[in-house]
């Protein structure tokens, strides 16, 4: 699970509740009721959802549950696992030829990895192999960015509708003011009018913004994994030495991770 997101949201909610209850002990949790207003919720949430629905294809909008599932789960594949798998494939290819990789392709759970192996097994031109795989990555990233853009749009419109709700509340307040009775209810009416701005800011920065950022992080992680596969597959097709292949693929990961992976491959290589 994406523990960082869950911890961050839980802490944010806890701090928000304590802040609404007074900030410091003794807490006055009965004050939280002051921040509940059904009409404000309807304006901010209802209008924000409606505008997002109007701005994107229905298919993208209906994929929201899938977006949260992707965001809350860590990637199945890690770069180091992919590098090890590619080095193993390179060893098999040097020993038995590229056709021997067809059996390994059937063992892959990742469709992209399987497709990459089959492209070189079928003796396609190296430039065509790279172009095909890179086009797949580009189209995938475009789809991911379209999903993240949905939450960017929601993050932009929710504060705007918060302000709309505030204006509606202020207009109603001014219309209902009676000059003969003074302005004793002005403070209470003003607080209700401002609640919609509060809701809009919460939705934008506590819900929609983090989701968009997490989806883009997932996209960058998946692109990295697929770029490692592309580089590894093209090197295997060119007959590159497995040891040199590992050194080349390690440039895709952080320095500390490279050292750890290099140590692991060194010990296993010595045993071999």
CSV table of C-alpha atoms in Angstrom, one decimal:
chain,number,residue,atom,x,y,z
A,1,UNK,CA,0.0,0.0,0.0
A,2,UNK,CA,1.0,3.6,-0.5
A,3,UNK,CA,1.6,4.2,3.2
A,4,UNK,CA,2.8,7.8,2.7
A,5,UNK,CA,-0.5,8.9,1.2
A,6,UNK,CA,-2.6,7.2,3.9
A,7,UNK,CA,-0.5,8.6,6.7
A,8,UNK,CA,-0.5,12.1,5.3
A,9,UNK,CA,-4.3,12.1,4.8
A,10,UNK,CA,-4.9,10.7,8.3
A,11,UNK,CA,-2.6,13.3,9.9
A,12,UNK,CA,-4.3,16.1,7.9
A,13,UNK,CA,-7.8,15.1,9.0
A,14,UNK,CA,-6.7,14.7,12.6
A,15,UNK,CA,-5.0,18.1,12.7
A,16,UNK,CA,-7.9,19.7,10.9
A,17,UNK,CA,-10.4,18.3,13.4
A,18,UNK,CA,-8.3,19.5,16.4
A,19,UNK,CA,-7.9,22.9,14.8
A,20,UNK,CA,-11.7,23.2,14.3
A,21,UNK,CA,-12.1,22.2,17.9
A,22,UNK,CA,-10.0,25.0,19.2
A,23,UNK,CA,-6.4,24.0,18.4
A,24,UNK,CA,-5.2,23.4,22.0
A,25,UNK,CA,-6.8,21.7,25.0
A,26,UNK,CA,-9.4,21.9,26.3
A,27,UNK,CA,-11.0,21.0,22.9
A,28,UNK,CA,-14.5,22.1,22.0
A,29,UNK,CA,-15.6,19.5,19.5
A,30,UNK,CA,-19.1,20.9,19.5
A,31,UNK,CA,-17.7,23.8,17.4
A,32,UNK,CA,-17.2,21.4,14.5
A,33,UNK,CA,-20.9,21.6,13.8
A,34,UNK,CA,-20.4,25.3,12.9
A,35,UNK,CA,-18.6,24.1,9.7
A,36,UNK,CA,-21.4,22.0,8.4
A,37,UNK,CA,-23.8,23.5,5.9
A,38,UNK,CA,-25.7,21.3,3.4
A,39,UNK,CA,-26.3,24.0,0.8
A,40,UNK,CA,-22.6,24.8,0.7
A,41,UNK,CA,-21.7,21.1,0.3
A,42,UNK,CA,-24.2,20.9,-2.6
A,43,UNK,CA,-22.8,23.9,-4.4
A,44,UNK,CA,-19.1,23.0,-4.1
A,45,UNK,CA,-19.1,19.2,-4.5
A,46,UNK,CA,-22.1,19.0,-6.9
A,47,UNK,CA,-20.9,21.7,-9.2
A,48,UNK,CA,-17.2,20.6,-9.2
A,49,UNK,CA,-18.2,17.0,-10.1
A,50,UNK,CA,-20.6,18.3,-12.8
A,51,UNK,CA,-17.9,20.5,-14.4
A,52,UNK,CA,-15.3,17.7,-14.3
A,53,UNK,CA,-17.9,15.4,-16.0
A,54,UNK,CA,-18.5,18.0,-18.6
A,55,UNK,CA,-14.7,18.5,-19.3
A,56,UNK,CA,-13.7,14.9,-19.8
A,57,UNK,CA,-14.9,11.8,-21.7
A,58,UNK,CA,-17.3,9.6,-19.7
A,59,UNK,CA,-14.8,6.7,-19.9
A,60,UNK,CA,-12.2,8.8,-18.0
A,61,UNK,CA,-14.7,9.9,-15.4
A,62,UNK,CA,-15.9,6.3,-14.7
A,63,UNK,CA,-12.3,5.2,-14.2
A,64,UNK,CA,-12.0,7.2,-10.9
A,65,UNK,CA,-12.2,4.0,-8.8
A,66,UNK,CA,-9.4,2.5,-10.9
A,67,UNK,CA,-7.3,5.7,-10.4
A,68,UNK,CA,-7.6,5.4,-6.6
A,69,UNK,CA,-6.7,1.7,-6.8
A,70,UNK,CA,-3.5,2.5,-8.8
A,71,UNK,CA,-2.6,5.3,-6.5
A,72,UNK,CA,-3.0,3.3,-3.3
A,73,UNK,CA,-1.0,0.4,-4.4
A,74,UNK,CA,2.8,0.3,-4.9
A,75,UNK,CA,4.1,-0.8,-8.3
A,76,UNK,CA,4.2,-4.6,-8.8
A,77,UNK,CA,7.6,-4.4,-10.6
A,78,UNK,CA,10.7,-2.8,-9.3
A,79,UNK,CA,13.7,-1.7,-11.5
A,80,UNK,CA,16.1,-4.1,-9.8
A,81,UNK,CA,13.8,-7.1,-10.5
A,82,UNK,CA,13.5,-6.1,-14.2
A,83,UNK,CA,17.3,-5.6,-14.5
A,84,UNK,CA,17.9,-9.1,-13.0
A,85,UNK,CA,15.3,-10.6,-15.4
A,86,UNK,CA,16.9,-8.9,-18.4
A,87,UNK,CA,20.4,-10.0,-17.5
A,88,UNK,CA,19.1,-13.6,-17.2
A,89,UNK,CA,17.6,-13.3,-20.7
A,90,UNK,CA,20.8,-11.9,-22.1
A,91,UNK,CA,22.7,-15.0,-20.7
A,92,UNK,CA,20.1,-17.4,-22.3
A,93,UNK,CA,20.3,-15.5,-25.6
A,94,UNK,CA,24.1,-15.6,-25.8
A,95,UNK,CA,24.1,-19.3,-25.0
A,96,UNK,CA,21.1,-20.6,-27.0
A,97,UNK,CA,20.1,-17.8,-29.3
A,98,UNK,CA,17.2,-15.4,-29.4
A,99,UNK,CA,14.7,-18.1,-30.3
A,100,UNK,CA,15.3,-19.7,-26.9
A,101,UNK,CA,13.6,-16.6,-25.3
A,102,UNK,CA,10.2,-17.5,-26.6
A,103,UNK,CA,9.6,-19.8,-23.7
A,104,UNK,CA,10.6,-17.1,-21.3
A,105,UNK,CA,8.2,-14.7,-22.9
A,106,UNK,CA,5.3,-16.9,-22.0
A,107,UNK,CA,6.3,-16.7,-18.3
A,108,UNK,CA,6.1,-12.9,-18.2
A,109,UNK,CA,3.1,-11.4,-16.4
A,110,UNK,CA,3.7,-8.0,-17.8
A,111,UNK,CA,2.2,-7.7,-21.3
A,112,UNK,CA,4.8,-5.0,-22.3
A,113,UNK,CA,7.7,-7.2,-21.3
A,114,UNK,CA,6.2,-10.2,-23.1
A,115,UNK,CA,5.7,-8.1,-26.3
A,116,UNK,CA,9.3,-6.8,-26.1
A,117,UNK,CA,10.7,-10.3,-26.0
A,118,UNK,CA,8.5,-11.5,-28.8
A,119,UNK,CA,9.6,-8.6,-31.0
A,120,UNK,CA,13.2,-9.7,-30.9
A,121,UNK,CA,12.3,-13.4,-31.1
A,122,UNK,CA,10.5,-12.7,-34.4
A,123,UNK,CA,13.7,-11.1,-35.7
A,124,UNK,CA,12.3,-7.6,-36.3
A,125,UNK,CA,14.6,-4.7,-37.2
A,126,UNK,CA,16.2,-3.2,-34.1
A,127,UNK,CA,15.0,0.3,-35.0
A,128,UNK,CA,11.4,-1.0,-35.5
A,129,UNK,CA,11.6,-2.8,-32.1
A,130,UNK,CA,12.6,0.4,-30.3
A,131,UNK,CA,10.1,2.6,-32.1
A,132,UNK,CA,7.2,0.2,-31.4
A,133,UNK,CA,8.0,-0.1,-27.7
A,134,UNK,CA,8.7,3.7,-27.3
A,135,UNK,CA,5.4,4.5,-29.0
A,136,UNK,CA,3.6,2.1,-26.5
A,137,UNK,CA,5.3,4.0,-23.6
A,138,UNK,CA,4.3,7.4,-25.0
A,139,UNK,CA,0.6,6.4,-25.5
A,140,UNK,CA,0.5,4.9,-22.0
A,141,UNK,CA,1.9,8.1,-20.5
A,142,UNK,CA,-0.6,10.2,-22.4
A,143,UNK,CA,-3.4,8.1,-20.9
A,144,UNK,CA,-2.0,8.5,-17.4
A,145,UNK,CA,-1.6,12.3,-17.8
A,146,UNK,CA,-5.2,12.5,-19.0
A,147,UNK,CA,-6.3,10.8,-15.8
A,148,UNK,CA,-4.2,13.1,-13.6
A,149,UNK,CA,-5.6,16.1,-15.6
A,150,UNK,CA,-9.0,15.2,-14.3
A,151,UNK,CA,-7.9,15.8,-10.7
A,152,UNK,CA,-6.1,19.0,-11.8
A,153,UNK,CA,-9.3,20.3,-13.2
A,154,UNK,CA,-11.2,19.4,-10.0
A,155,UNK,CA,-8.6,21.0,-7.9
A,156,UNK,CA,-8.9,24.2,-10.0
A,157,UNK,CA,-12.7,24.4,-10.1
A,158,UNK,CA,-13.5,23.5,-6.4
A,159,UNK,CA,-12.1,26.7,-4.9
A,160,UNK,CA,-13.9,28.7,-7.7
A,161,UNK,CA,-17.2,27.2,-6.7
A,162,UNK,CA,-16.3,27.8,-3.1
A,163,UNK,CA,-16.1,31.4,-4.0
A,164,UNK,CA,-19.4,31.2,-5.9
A,165,UNK,CA,-21.1,29.7,-2.9
A,166,UNK,CA,-19.7,32.5,-0.8
A,167,UNK,CA,-21.1,35.1,-3.2
A,168,UNK,CA,-24.5,33.4,-3.2
A,169,UNK,CA,-24.5,33.5,0.6
A,170,UNK,CA,-23.5,37.1,0.8
A,171,UNK,CA,-26.1,38.1,-1.7
A,172,UNK,CA,-28.8,36.3,0.2
A,173,UNK,CA,-27.6,37.8,3.4
A,174,UNK,CA,-27.7,41.4,2.0
A,175,UNK,CA,-31.1,40.8,0.5
A,176,UNK,CA,-32.5,39.6,3.8
A,177,UNK,CA,-31.1,42.4,5.9
A,178,UNK,CA,-33.7,44.6,7.5
A,179,UNK,CA,-32.5,48.2,8.1
A,180,UNK,CA,-35.0,48.6,10.9
A,181,UNK,CA,-33.7,45.7,12.9
A,182,UNK,CA,-30.0,46.5,12.7
A,183,UNK,CA,-27.3,44.0,11.9
A,184,UNK,CA,-27.3,41.7,14.9
A,185,UNK,CA,-27.3,38.6,12.6
A,186,UNK,CA,-24.6,39.9,10.3
A,187,UNK,CA,-21.7,37.8,11.8
A,188,UNK,CA,-23.7,34.5,11.8
A,189,UNK,CA,-24.8,35.1,8.2
A,190,UNK,CA,-21.3,36.0,7.1
A,191,UNK,CA,-19.8,32.8,8.7
A,192,UNK,CA,-22.3,30.7,6.7
A,193,UNK,CA,-21.4,32.5,3.5
A,194,UNK,CA,-17.7,31.8,4.0
A,195,UNK,CA,-18.1,28.0,4.6
A,196,UNK,CA,-18.2,27.3,0.9
A,197,UNK,CA,-14.8,28.8,0.4
A,198,UNK,CA,-13.6,26.5,3.2
A,199,UNK,CA,-15.0,23.4,1.5
A,200,UNK,CA,-13.5,24.4,-1.8
A,201,UNK,CA,-10.0,24.8,-0.4
A,202,UNK,CA,-10.3,21.5,1.4
A,203,UNK,CA,-11.3,19.6,-1.7
A,204,UNK,CA,-8.6,21.1,-3.8
A,205,UNK,CA,-5.6,20.7,-1.5
A,206,UNK,CA,-6.6,17.7,0.6
A,207,UNK,CA,-8.3,15.4,-1.9
A,208,UNK,CA,-7.7,16.3,-5.6
A,209,UNK,CA,-4.2,17.7,-5.5
A,210,UNK,CA,-2.5,14.7,-3.7
A,211,UNK,CA,-4.3,12.3,-6.0
A,212,UNK,CA,-3.0,14.1,-9.2
A,213,UNK,CA,0.5,14.1,-7.8
A,214,UNK,CA,0.4,10.4,-6.9
A,215,UNK,CA,-0.9,9.4,-10.3
A,216,UNK,CA,2.0,11.3,-12.0
A,217,UNK,CA,4.5,9.6,-9.7
A,218,UNK,CA,3.0,6.2,-10.6
A,219,UNK,CA,3.3,7.2,-14.3
A,220,UNK,CA,7.0,8.1,-13.9
A,221,UNK,CA,7.7,4.8,-12.1
A,222,UNK,CA,6.0,2.8,-14.8
A,223,UNK,CA,7.8,4.8,-17.6
A,224,UNK,CA,11.1,4.1,-15.9
A,225,UNK,CA,10.4,0.4,-15.7
A,226,UNK,CA,9.4,0.2,-19.4
A,227,UNK,CA,12.4,2.3,-20.5
A,228,UNK,CA,14.7,-0.2,-18.7
A,229,UNK,CA,12.9,-3.0,-20.6
A,230,UNK,CA,13.4,-1.2,-24.0
A,231,UNK,CA,17.1,-0.6,-23.4
A,232,UNK,CA,17.7,-4.1,-22.1
A,233,UNK,CA,15.8,-5.8,-25.0
A,234,UNK,CA,17.6,-3.8,-27.7
A,235,UNK,CA,20.9,-4.6,-26.1
A,236,UNK,CA,20.0,-8.3,-25.9
A,237,UNK,CA,19.1,-8.2,-29.6
A,238,UNK,CA,22.5,-6.6,-30.3
A,239,UNK,CA,24.2,-9.5,-28.5
A,240,UNK,CA,25.6,-7.4,-25.7
A,241,UNK,CA,27.6,-9.0,-22.9
A,242,UNK,CA,25.3,-9.7,-19.8
A,243,UNK,CA,27.8,-8.0,-17.5
A,244,UNK,CA,28.0,-4.9,-19.6
A,245,UNK,CA,24.2,-5.0,-19.9
A,246,UNK,CA,23.8,-4.9,-16.2
A,247,UNK,CA,26.2,-2.0,-15.9
A,248,UNK,CA,24.3,-0.1,-18.5
A,249,UNK,CA,20.9,-0.7,-17.0
A,250,UNK,CA,22.1,0.3,-13.5
A,251,UNK,CA,22.4,3.8,-14.8
A,252,UNK,CA,18.6,4.0,-14.6
A,253,UNK,CA,18.5,3.7,-10.8
A,254,UNK,CA,19.9,5.9,-7.9
A,255,UNK,CA,23.6,5.6,-7.0
A,256,UNK,CA,23.0,3.9,-3.6
A,257,UNK,CA,20.7,1.3,-5.3
A,258,UNK,CA,23.3,0.7,-8.0
A,259,UNK,CA,25.9,-0.1,-5.4
A,260,UNK,CA,23.6,-2.5,-3.6
A,261,UNK,CA,22.7,-4.2,-6.9
A,262,UNK,CA,26.3,-4.4,-8.0
A,263,UNK,CA,27.3,-6.1,-4.7
A,264,UNK,CA,24.5,-8.6,-5.1
A,265,UNK,CA,25.4,-9.4,-8.6
A,266,UNK,CA,29.1,-9.7,-7.7
A,267,UNK,CA,28.4,-12.2,-5.0
A,268,UNK,CA,26.1,-14.3,-7.1
A,269,UNK,CA,28.6,-14.1,-10.0
A,270,UNK,CA,31.4,-15.4,-7.8
A,271,UNK,CA,29.3,-18.3,-6.6
A,272,UNK,CA,28.5,-19.1,-10.3
